[in-house]
Short mmCIF file of C-alpha atoms in Angstrom, two decimals:
data_model
loop_
_atom_site.label_atom_id
_atom_site.label_comp_id
_atom_site.label_asym_id
_atom_site.label_seq_id
_atom_site.Cartn_x
_atom_site.Cartn_y
_atom_site.Cartn_z
CA MET A 26 -4.12 13.68 14.60
CA LYS A 27 -2.22 15.95 12.32
CA TYR A 28 -0.65 14.87 8.97
CA GLY A 29 2.24 16.17 6.96
CA ALA A 30 0.18 16.24 3.85
CA ARG A 31 -2.04 18.89 2.29
CA ASN A 32 -4.90 16.81 1.04
CA ARG A 33 -7.32 15.14 3.44
CA ILE A 34 -10.61 13.85 2.16
CA THR A 35 -13.30 12.09 4.08
CA GLY A 36 -14.98 9.15 2.37
CA LYS A 37 -16.91 6.02 2.88
CA VAL A 38 -15.73 2.58 1.68
CA LYS A 39 -17.70 1.57 -1.34
CA SER A 40 -16.01 -1.54 -2.52
CA VAL A 41 -13.13 -3.71 -1.75
CA LYS A 42 -11.29 -5.95 -4.20
CA LYS A 43 -8.77 -8.07 -2.55
CA GLY A 44 -5.92 -9.38 -4.70
CA ASP A 45 -3.06 -11.67 -3.87
CA VAL A 46 -0.58 -9.01 -2.93
CA MET A 47 -2.22 -5.62 -3.63
CA SER A 48 -5.96 -4.63 -3.15
CA LEU A 49 -8.13 -1.96 -4.53
CA VAL A 50 -10.66 -0.08 -2.49
CA LYS A 51 -13.13 2.50 -3.71
CA PHE A 52 -14.57 5.23 -1.54
CA ASP A 53 -17.69 7.42 -2.03
CA VAL A 54 -16.68 11.00 -1.35
CA THR A 55 -19.01 14.04 -1.53
CA PRO A 56 -20.37 15.17 -3.82
CA PRO A 57 -21.56 11.97 -5.53
CA ALA A 58 -17.93 10.96 -6.54
CA GLU A 59 -15.48 8.23 -6.14
CA MET A 60 -11.81 7.91 -5.23
CA ALA A 61 -9.69 4.78 -5.43
CA SER A 62 -6.76 3.58 -3.33
CA VAL A 63 -4.40 0.78 -3.92
CA LEU A 64 -2.71 -0.64 -0.95
CA THR A 65 -1.19 -3.98 0.19
CA THR A 66 -3.71 -6.75 0.97
CA GLU A 67 -1.95 -6.87 4.40
CA SER A 68 -2.59 -3.27 5.09
CA LEU A 69 -6.23 -3.83 3.91
CA GLU A 70 -6.50 -6.59 6.54
CA SER A 71 -5.04 -4.67 9.25
CA LEU A 72 -7.25 -1.70 8.56
CA ASP A 73 -10.16 -4.14 8.46
CA LEU A 74 -11.90 -2.02 5.93
CA LYS A 75 -15.61 -2.87 5.31
CA VAL A 76 -18.16 -1.29 2.91
CA GLY A 77 -19.62 1.67 4.79
CA ASP A 78 -16.51 2.26 6.99
CA LYS A 79 -15.71 5.87 7.27
CA VAL A 80 -12.09 6.81 6.41
CA GLU A 81 -9.79 9.69 5.71
CA LEU A 82 -7.92 9.75 2.41
CA ILE A 83 -4.48 11.42 2.74
CA VAL A 84 -2.62 12.50 -0.36
CA LYS A 85 0.73 14.37 -0.34
CA ALA A 86 0.57 17.36 -2.65
CA ILE A 87 3.62 16.15 -4.56
CA HIS A 88 1.49 13.27 -5.78
CA VAL A 89 -1.18 15.50 -7.45
CA LEU A 90 -0.51 15.98 -11.10
CA PRO A 91 -2.35 19.03 -12.66
CA VAL A 92 -3.25 18.72 -16.33
CA LYS A 93 -4.52 21.63 -18.43
CA GLU A 94 -6.07 21.54 -21.91
CA MET B 12 -7.55 11.91 -23.29
CA LYS B 13 -7.34 8.83 -21.03
CA TYR B 14 -4.95 8.38 -18.10
CA GLY B 15 -3.63 5.40 -16.34
CA ALA B 16 -4.78 6.53 -13.08
CA ARG B 17 -8.16 5.91 -11.00
CA ASN B 18 -8.52 9.43 -9.65
CA ARG B 19 -9.40 12.36 -11.83
CA ILE B 20 -10.86 15.44 -10.28
CA THR B 21 -11.84 18.75 -11.96
CA GLY B 22 -10.81 21.97 -10.12
CA LYS B 23 -10.06 25.59 -10.61
CA VAL B 24 -6.71 27.30 -9.59
CA LYS B 25 -7.29 29.18 -6.47
CA SER B 26 -3.70 30.37 -5.62
CA VAL B 27 -0.18 29.99 -6.89
CA LYS B 28 2.88 30.16 -4.69
CA LYS B 29 5.94 30.09 -6.81
CA GLY B 30 9.18 29.04 -5.06
CA ASP B 31 12.75 28.90 -6.35
CA VAL B 32 12.61 25.25 -7.48
CA MET B 33 9.15 23.90 -6.32
CA SER B 34 5.77 25.61 -6.44
CA LEU B 35 2.54 25.04 -4.56
CA VAL B 36 -0.83 25.49 -6.35
CA LYS B 37 -4.21 25.30 -4.71
CA PHE B 38 -7.32 24.34 -6.43
CA ASP B 39 -11.10 24.81 -5.60
CA VAL B 40 -12.86 21.56 -6.13
CA THR B 41 -16.55 21.00 -5.60
CA PRO B 42 -18.10 20.93 -3.05
CA PRO B 43 -16.55 23.91 -1.41
CA ALA B 44 -13.30 22.25 -0.85
CA GLU B 45 -9.60 22.51 -1.67
CA MET B 46 -6.85 20.49 -3.10
CA ALA B 47 -3.05 21.12 -3.24
CA SER B 48 -0.31 20.21 -5.71
CA VAL B 49 3.41 20.58 -5.54
CA LEU B 50 5.24 20.73 -8.87
CA THR B 51 8.49 22.13 -10.23
CA THR B 52 8.45 25.86 -10.83
CA GLU B 53 9.38 25.05 -14.50
CA SER B 54 6.38 22.84 -14.87
CA LEU B 55 4.12 25.60 -13.33
CA GLU B 56 5.54 28.03 -15.90
CA SER B 57 4.92 25.70 -18.81
CA LEU B 58 1.57 24.88 -17.79
CA ASP B 59 1.10 28.63 -17.35
CA LEU B 60 -1.45 28.28 -14.52
CA LYS B 61 -3.34 31.30 -13.58
CA VAL B 62 -6.11 31.89 -10.79
CA GLY B 63 -9.28 30.67 -12.22
CA ASP B 64 -7.88 28.22 -14.76
CA LYS B 65 -9.65 24.98 -15.11
CA VAL B 66 -7.54 21.81 -14.54
CA GLU B 67 -7.80 18.24 -14.00
CA LEU B 68 -5.99 16.75 -11.10
CA ILE B 69 -4.82 13.22 -11.61
CA VAL B 70 -3.79 10.96 -8.69
CA LYS B 71 -2.59 7.40 -9.12
CA ALA B 72 -4.53 5.17 -6.59
CA ILE B 73 -1.26 3.87 -5.19
CA HIS B 74 -0.79 7.49 -3.81
CA VAL B 75 -3.87 7.56 -1.78
CA LEU B 76 -3.51 6.55 1.93
CA PRO B 77 -6.64 5.41 3.76
CA VAL B 78 -6.60 6.19 7.44
CA LYS B 79 -9.22 4.88 9.90
CA GLU B 80 -9.85 5.78 13.48
CA MET C 22 -2.66 18.83 -23.37
CA LYS C 23 -0.20 20.17 -20.77
CA TYR C 24 1.12 18.36 -17.86
CA GLY C 25 2.54 19.33 -14.44
CA ALA C 26 5.47 16.99 -14.87
CA ARG C 27 8.89 17.37 -16.31
CA ASN C 28 9.25 14.05 -18.10
CA ARG C 29 7.19 13.17 -21.01
CA ILE C 30 8.30 10.16 -23.12
CA THR C 31 6.59 8.70 -26.19
CA GLY C 32 6.40 5.03 -26.49
CA LYS C 33 4.57 2.01 -27.94
CA VAL C 34 2.84 -0.74 -25.91
CA LYS C 35 5.10 -3.82 -26.30
CA SER C 36 3.45 -6.21 -23.81
CA VAL C 37 0.60 -6.21 -21.32
CA LYS C 38 0.53 -8.53 -18.31
CA LYS C 39 -2.85 -8.25 -16.64
CA GLY C 40 -2.99 -9.22 -12.98
CA ASP C 41 -5.78 -9.40 -10.48
CA VAL C 42 -5.63 -5.94 -9.13
CA MET C 43 -2.36 -4.42 -10.65
CA SER C 44 -1.19 -4.94 -14.25
CA LEU C 45 2.27 -4.37 -15.81
CA VAL C 46 2.67 -2.78 -19.21
CA LYS C 47 6.00 -2.50 -21.12
CA PHE C 48 6.65 0.11 -23.75
CA ASP C 49 9.17 0.35 -26.62
CA VAL C 50 10.74 3.82 -26.38
CA THR C 51 13.50 5.12 -28.81
CA PRO C 52 16.31 4.26 -29.04
CA PRO C 53 15.73 0.54 -28.87
CA ALA C 54 14.79 0.72 -25.19
CA GLU C 55 12.05 -0.28 -22.86
CA MET C 56 10.13 1.32 -20.02
CA ALA C 57 7.59 -0.27 -17.60
CA SER C 58 4.48 1.05 -15.89
CA VAL C 59 2.44 -0.62 -13.14
CA LEU C 60 -1.23 0.54 -12.97
CA THR C 61 -4.45 -0.88 -11.77
CA THR C 62 -6.05 -3.48 -13.97
CA GLU C 63 -9.07 -1.12 -13.91
CA SER C 64 -7.03 1.56 -15.43
CA LEU C 65 -5.50 -0.68 -17.91
CA GLU C 66 -8.89 -1.65 -19.06
CA SER C 67 -10.31 1.82 -19.27
CA LEU C 68 -7.26 2.87 -21.13
CA ASP C 69 -7.78 -0.20 -23.43
CA LEU C 70 -4.08 -0.64 -24.06
CA LYS C 71 -3.17 -3.01 -26.90
CA VAL C 72 0.19 -3.96 -28.23
CA GLY C 73 1.22 -1.34 -30.69
CA ASP C 74 -0.83 1.52 -29.16
CA LYS C 75 1.08 4.80 -29.01
CA VAL C 76 1.12 6.40 -25.49
CA GLU C 77 2.80 9.12 -23.56
CA LEU C 78 4.52 8.21 -20.38
CA ILE C 79 4.42 10.97 -17.70
CA VAL C 80 6.82 10.94 -14.87
CA LYS C 81 7.02 13.68 -12.24
CA ALA C 82 10.51 14.66 -11.50
CA ILE C 83 10.31 14.01 -7.83
CA HIS C 84 10.06 10.16 -8.84
CA VAL C 85 13.36 10.06 -10.67
CA LEU C 86 16.22 8.82 -8.52
CA PRO C 87 19.72 9.73 -9.60
CA VAL C 88 22.41 7.18 -8.77
CA LYS C 89 26.09 7.87 -9.30
CA GLU C 90 28.97 5.29 -8.88
CA MET D 6 24.31 -3.29 -8.27
CA LYS D 7 20.71 -4.46 -8.66
CA TYR D 8 17.62 -2.31 -8.07
CA GLY D 9 14.07 -3.15 -7.29
CA ALA D 10 12.81 -1.04 -10.06
CA ARG D 11 11.92 -1.72 -13.68
CA ASN D 12 13.24 1.46 -15.24
CA ARG D 13 17.00 2.24 -15.39
CA ILE D 14 18.18 4.88 -17.68
CA THR D 15 21.76 6.24 -18.30
CA GLY D 16 22.18 9.94 -18.52
CA LYS D 17 24.57 12.83 -18.11
CA VAL D 18 24.09 15.71 -15.93
CA LYS D 19 23.11 18.70 -18.19
CA SER D 20 22.25 21.45 -15.51
CA VAL D 21 21.83 21.90 -11.85
CA LYS D 22 19.57 24.34 -10.14
CA LYS D 23 20.16 24.36 -6.50
CA GLY D 24 17.25 25.63 -4.41
CA ASP D 25 16.84 26.29 -0.76
CA VAL D 26 15.44 22.82 0.17
CA MET D 27 14.86 21.14 -3.12
CA SER D 28 16.97 21.08 -6.31
CA LEU D 29 16.26 20.33 -9.85
CA VAL D 30 18.80 18.41 -12.11
CA LYS D 31 18.45 17.86 -15.90
CA PHE D 32 20.06 14.92 -17.68
CA ASP D 33 20.88 14.37 -21.35
CA VAL D 34 19.69 10.88 -22.21
CA THR D 35 19.98 9.27 -25.63
CA PRO D 36 18.72 9.92 -28.14
CA PRO D 37 18.89 13.72 -27.78
CA ALA D 38 16.34 13.97 -25.07
CA GLU D 39 16.17 15.24 -21.58
CA MET D 40 14.94 13.92 -18.22
CA ALA D 41 14.51 15.88 -15.03
CA SER D 42 14.92 14.95 -11.34
CA VAL D 43 13.99 16.80 -8.06
CA LEU D 44 15.77 15.92 -5.00
CA THR D 45 16.71 17.50 -1.73
CA THR D 46 19.61 19.99 -2.05
CA GLU D 47 21.30 17.83 0.66
CA SER D 48 21.17 14.80 -1.52
CA LEU D 49 22.37 16.84 -4.49
CA GLU D 50 25.38 17.95 -2.48
CA SER D 51 26.12 14.33 -1.02
CA LEU D 52 25.86 13.07 -4.90
CA ASP D 53 28.16 15.93 -5.77
CA LEU D 54 26.52 16.16 -9.13
CA LYS D 55 28.45 18.27 -11.70
CA VAL D 56 27.53 18.90 -15.30
CA GLY D 57 28.96 16.02 -17.41
CA ASP D 58 28.60 13.36 -14.63
CA LYS D 59 27.40 10.08 -15.67
CA VAL D 60 24.34 8.80 -13.58
CA GLU D 61 21.72 6.20 -13.69
CA LEU D 62 18.07 7.26 -13.36
CA ILE D 63 15.98 4.84 -11.45
CA VAL D 64 12.23 5.03 -11.76
CA LYS D 65 9.83 2.58 -10.13
CA ALA D 66 7.26 1.32 -12.63
CA ILE D 67 4.45 2.55 -10.34
CA HIS D 68 5.52 6.14 -10.88
CA VAL D 69 5.14 5.93 -14.71
CA LEU D 70 1.53 7.10 -15.77
CA PRO D 71 0.56 6.14 -19.31
CA VAL D 72 -1.70 8.55 -21.19
CA LYS D 73 -3.41 7.74 -24.53
CA GLU D 74 -5.30 10.04 -26.76
CA MET E 17 27.34 4.00 -4.90
CA LYS E 18 25.61 7.32 -4.01
CA TYR E 19 21.89 7.80 -4.08
CA GLY E 20 19.75 10.91 -4.62
CA ALA E 21 17.75 10.04 -1.55
CA ARG E 22 18.00 10.84 2.10
CA ASN E 23 17.04 7.54 3.62
CA ARG E 24 19.12 4.46 3.36
CA ILE E 25 18.47 1.59 5.71
CA THR E 26 20.23 -1.75 5.83
CA GLY E 27 18.04 -4.76 6.21
CA LYS E 28 17.86 -8.50 5.70
CA VAL E 29 15.14 -10.20 3.62
CA LYS E 30 12.81 -11.83 6.16
CA SER E 31 9.90 -13.10 3.84
CA VAL E 32 9.01 -12.91 0.27
CA LYS E 33 5.33 -13.08 -1.00
CA LYS E 34 5.35 -13.38 -4.74
CA GLY E 35 2.13 -12.33 -6.54
CA ASP E 36 1.15 -12.41 -10.17
CA VAL E 37 2.28 -8.89 -10.92
CA MET E 38 3.33 -7.28 -7.62
CA SER E 39 5.30 -8.86 -4.82
CA LEU E 40 5.74 -8.08 -1.13
CA VAL E 41 9.12 -8.45 0.69
CA LYS E 42 9.66 -7.97 4.35
CA PHE E 43 13.03 -7.00 5.88
CA ASP E 44 14.52 -7.24 9.33
CA VAL E 45 16.09 -4.02 10.18
CA THR E 46 17.81 -3.17 13.48
CA PRO E 47 16.65 -2.88 16.16
CA PRO E 48 14.17 -5.71 15.95
CA ALA E 49 11.99 -4.07 13.54
CA GLU E 50 10.52 -4.76 10.17
CA MET E 51 10.09 -2.78 6.88
CA ALA E 52 8.18 -3.83 3.90
CA SER E 53 8.55 -3.16 0.24
CA VAL E 54 6.19 -3.73 -2.70
CA LEU E 55 7.84 -4.20 -6.21
CA THR E 56 6.99 -5.96 -9.49
CA THR E 57 7.53 -9.57 -9.39
CA GLU E 58 9.81 -9.04 -12.37
CA SER E 59 11.97 -6.80 -10.19
CA LEU E 60 11.90 -9.24 -7.52
CA GLU E 61 13.03 -11.96 -9.76
CA SER E 62 15.81 -9.97 -11.32
CA LEU E 63 16.99 -9.05 -7.75
CA ASP E 64 16.76 -12.73 -6.98
CA LEU E 65 15.79 -11.84 -3.30
CA LYS E 66 16.11 -14.69 -0.92
CA VAL E 67 15.36 -14.91 2.80
CA GLY E 68 18.57 -13.70 4.58
CA ASP E 69 19.96 -11.61 1.71
CA LYS E 70 21.32 -8.18 2.78
CA VAL E 71 19.89 -5.29 1.02
CA GLU E 72 19.72 -1.50 1.17
CA LEU E 73 16.34 0.06 1.39
CA ILE E 74 16.21 3.46 -0.41
CA VAL E 75 13.36 5.85 0.38
CA LYS E 76 13.20 9.36 -1.03
CA ALA E 77 12.40 11.89 1.73
CA ILE E 78 9.34 13.15 -0.18
CA HIS E 79 7.72 9.73 0.46
CA VAL E 80 7.89 9.98 4.21
CA LEU E 81 4.84 11.29 5.88
CA PRO E 82 5.19 12.61 9.32
CA VAL E 83 2.06 12.31 11.67
CA LYS E 84 1.71 13.87 15.00
CA GLU E 85 -0.85 13.35 17.71
CA MET F 24 -5.44 5.17 14.33
CA LYS F 25 -4.81 2.64 11.59
CA TYR F 26 -2.95 3.50 8.44
CA GLY F 27 -3.10 1.85 4.96
CA ALA F 28 0.64 1.49 4.96
CA ARG F 29 3.17 -1.22 5.97
CA ASN F 30 5.84 0.98 7.48
CA ARG F 31 5.37 3.01 10.65
CA ILE F 32 8.34 4.22 12.47
CA THR F 33 8.51 6.23 15.61
CA GLY F 34 11.04 9.18 15.77
CA LYS F 35 11.79 12.53 17.28
CA VAL F 36 12.25 15.72 15.45
CA LYS F 37 15.94 16.43 15.22
CA SER F 38 15.96 19.57 12.98
CA VAL F 39 13.82 21.63 10.73
CA LYS F 40 14.89 23.45 7.62
CA LYS F 41 11.98 25.64 6.53
CA GLY F 42 12.23 26.57 2.77
CA ASP F 43 10.05 28.85 0.63
CA VAL F 44 7.65 26.06 -0.56
CA MET F 45 9.13 22.88 0.72
CA SER F 46 10.80 22.02 4.04
CA LEU F 47 13.16 19.34 5.20
CA VAL F 48 12.69 17.65 8.64
CA LYS F 49 15.13 15.20 10.19
CA PHE F 50 14.15 12.71 12.66
CA ASP F 51 15.98 10.66 15.28
CA VAL F 52 14.88 7.06 15.14
CA THR F 53 16.22 4.22 17.26
CA PRO F 54 18.80 2.88 17.06
CA PRO F 55 20.98 6.05 16.74
CA ALA F 56 19.90 6.72 13.23
CA GLU F 57 18.26 9.36 11.24
CA MET F 58 15.38 9.58 8.78
CA ALA F 59 14.34 12.56 6.56
CA SER F 60 10.99 13.94 5.24
CA VAL F 61 10.25 16.61 2.79
CA LEU F 62 6.88 18.23 3.09
CA THR F 63 5.30 21.56 2.02
CA THR F 64 6.25 24.34 4.35
CA GLU F 65 2.34 24.75 4.94
CA SER F 66 2.14 21.24 6.18
CA LEU F 67 5.06 21.80 8.38
CA GLU F 68 3.52 24.91 9.95
CA SER F 69 0.11 23.16 10.41
CA LEU F 70 1.83 20.23 11.98
CA ASP F 71 3.85 22.72 14.15
CA LEU F 72 6.95 20.49 14.30
CA LYS F 73 9.45 21.57 16.86
CA VAL F 74 12.75 19.83 17.72
CA GLY F 75 11.91 17.05 20.25
CA ASP F 76 8.43 16.41 19.00
CA LYS F 77 7.53 12.78 18.85
CA VAL F 78 6.00 11.76 15.50
CA GLU F 79 5.15 8.68 13.50
CA LEU F 80 6.63 8.39 10.03
CA ILE F 81 4.45 6.61 7.61
CA VAL F 82 5.85 5.12 4.33
CA LYS F 83 3.77 3.03 1.88
CA ALA F 84 5.61 -0.19 1.07
CA ILE F 85 5.53 0.80 -2.67
CA HIS F 86 7.88 3.73 -2.01
CA VAL F 87 10.66 1.42 -0.64
CA LEU F 88 13.37 0.53 -3.13
CA PRO F 89 15.38 -2.59 -2.33
CA VAL F 90 18.97 -2.46 -3.71
CA LYS F 91 21.24 -5.48 -3.51
CA GLU F 92 24.99 -5.62 -4.39
#
């Protein structure tokens, strides 16, 4: 599988918070760090994400905002 | 500084490719990994990003797409 | 603080509607006008936004859609 | 015309920088302020944006990132 | 009406799921297919979307992710 | 492969316009219609998109803007 996106991170589902329309999922990524995704609760259910599941996190480069002090 | 975004990653500028309107910047993030950002060339210049600069990469959770095999 | 984004607007928190997963915040911006942001309720809480708080609203230029009659 | 977006700002085209694939347009918005949009050069041409044109700038609330000191 | 976006699809509202802050709307698009949009419940109400309403779905090209096996 | 996104459209590459940093790809989708994607030229090259290639186009529901007359 090849994606039209520059950022591809492997993680494990750490927690799932299911809301009415939107849901929030947290992922353990190495090194001990965490990333979060918001998706529709429908997508969550069709992905059938459970704690411990291995996923890839895809982020288009246009959505990465660099900030510098 | 506090951001209304769940994902905040520290990285170092690894390379800068300046285009006419848009530019592509790559970052070293730990562990040996890489992330990429696309921003306007104007923003690049006003940030004055140079190889080795330390930045924070902010990503709203809504822009993280989980994919599962 | 420098941001890799072209749009940076100063506003004051006008109202906060906290949802289960996502929250909606409205801002007074000058001139008498209003902008809105949706963020995770977690981000809202970590920002600790209260009515009257001064914030900056960052929008990447790629997310601005021009419409012309 | 009604839009599924919370932010709708009226502006005038101030400058157009046409790139190979992407273009950058700046807008005067009141009060003396400026906003920027990046769009494909094709969209720019089909909009036929010229300096002084009046446009509406639509931004979904999810794309507004609040930052607080 | 002209939009600064490459993708413009005509559809009919098929279902509306109204959440506390965010809402999910599904559209019938031709050929027998379906698209989905998430927007704030406020936007949903100001659009006054009802099943059967004809709408246009606007998507900026930057938000389309191509995937290839 | 399962995606955390509600919109998944099958298409064929119709044209590729490679820019310095960003590239624009057009797709034939059924019925005789067209969709467009902008991605980094690097992603384009790593996807190795050629006219006639079959791809899936993934769009998160949050990026679909409904407009109603």
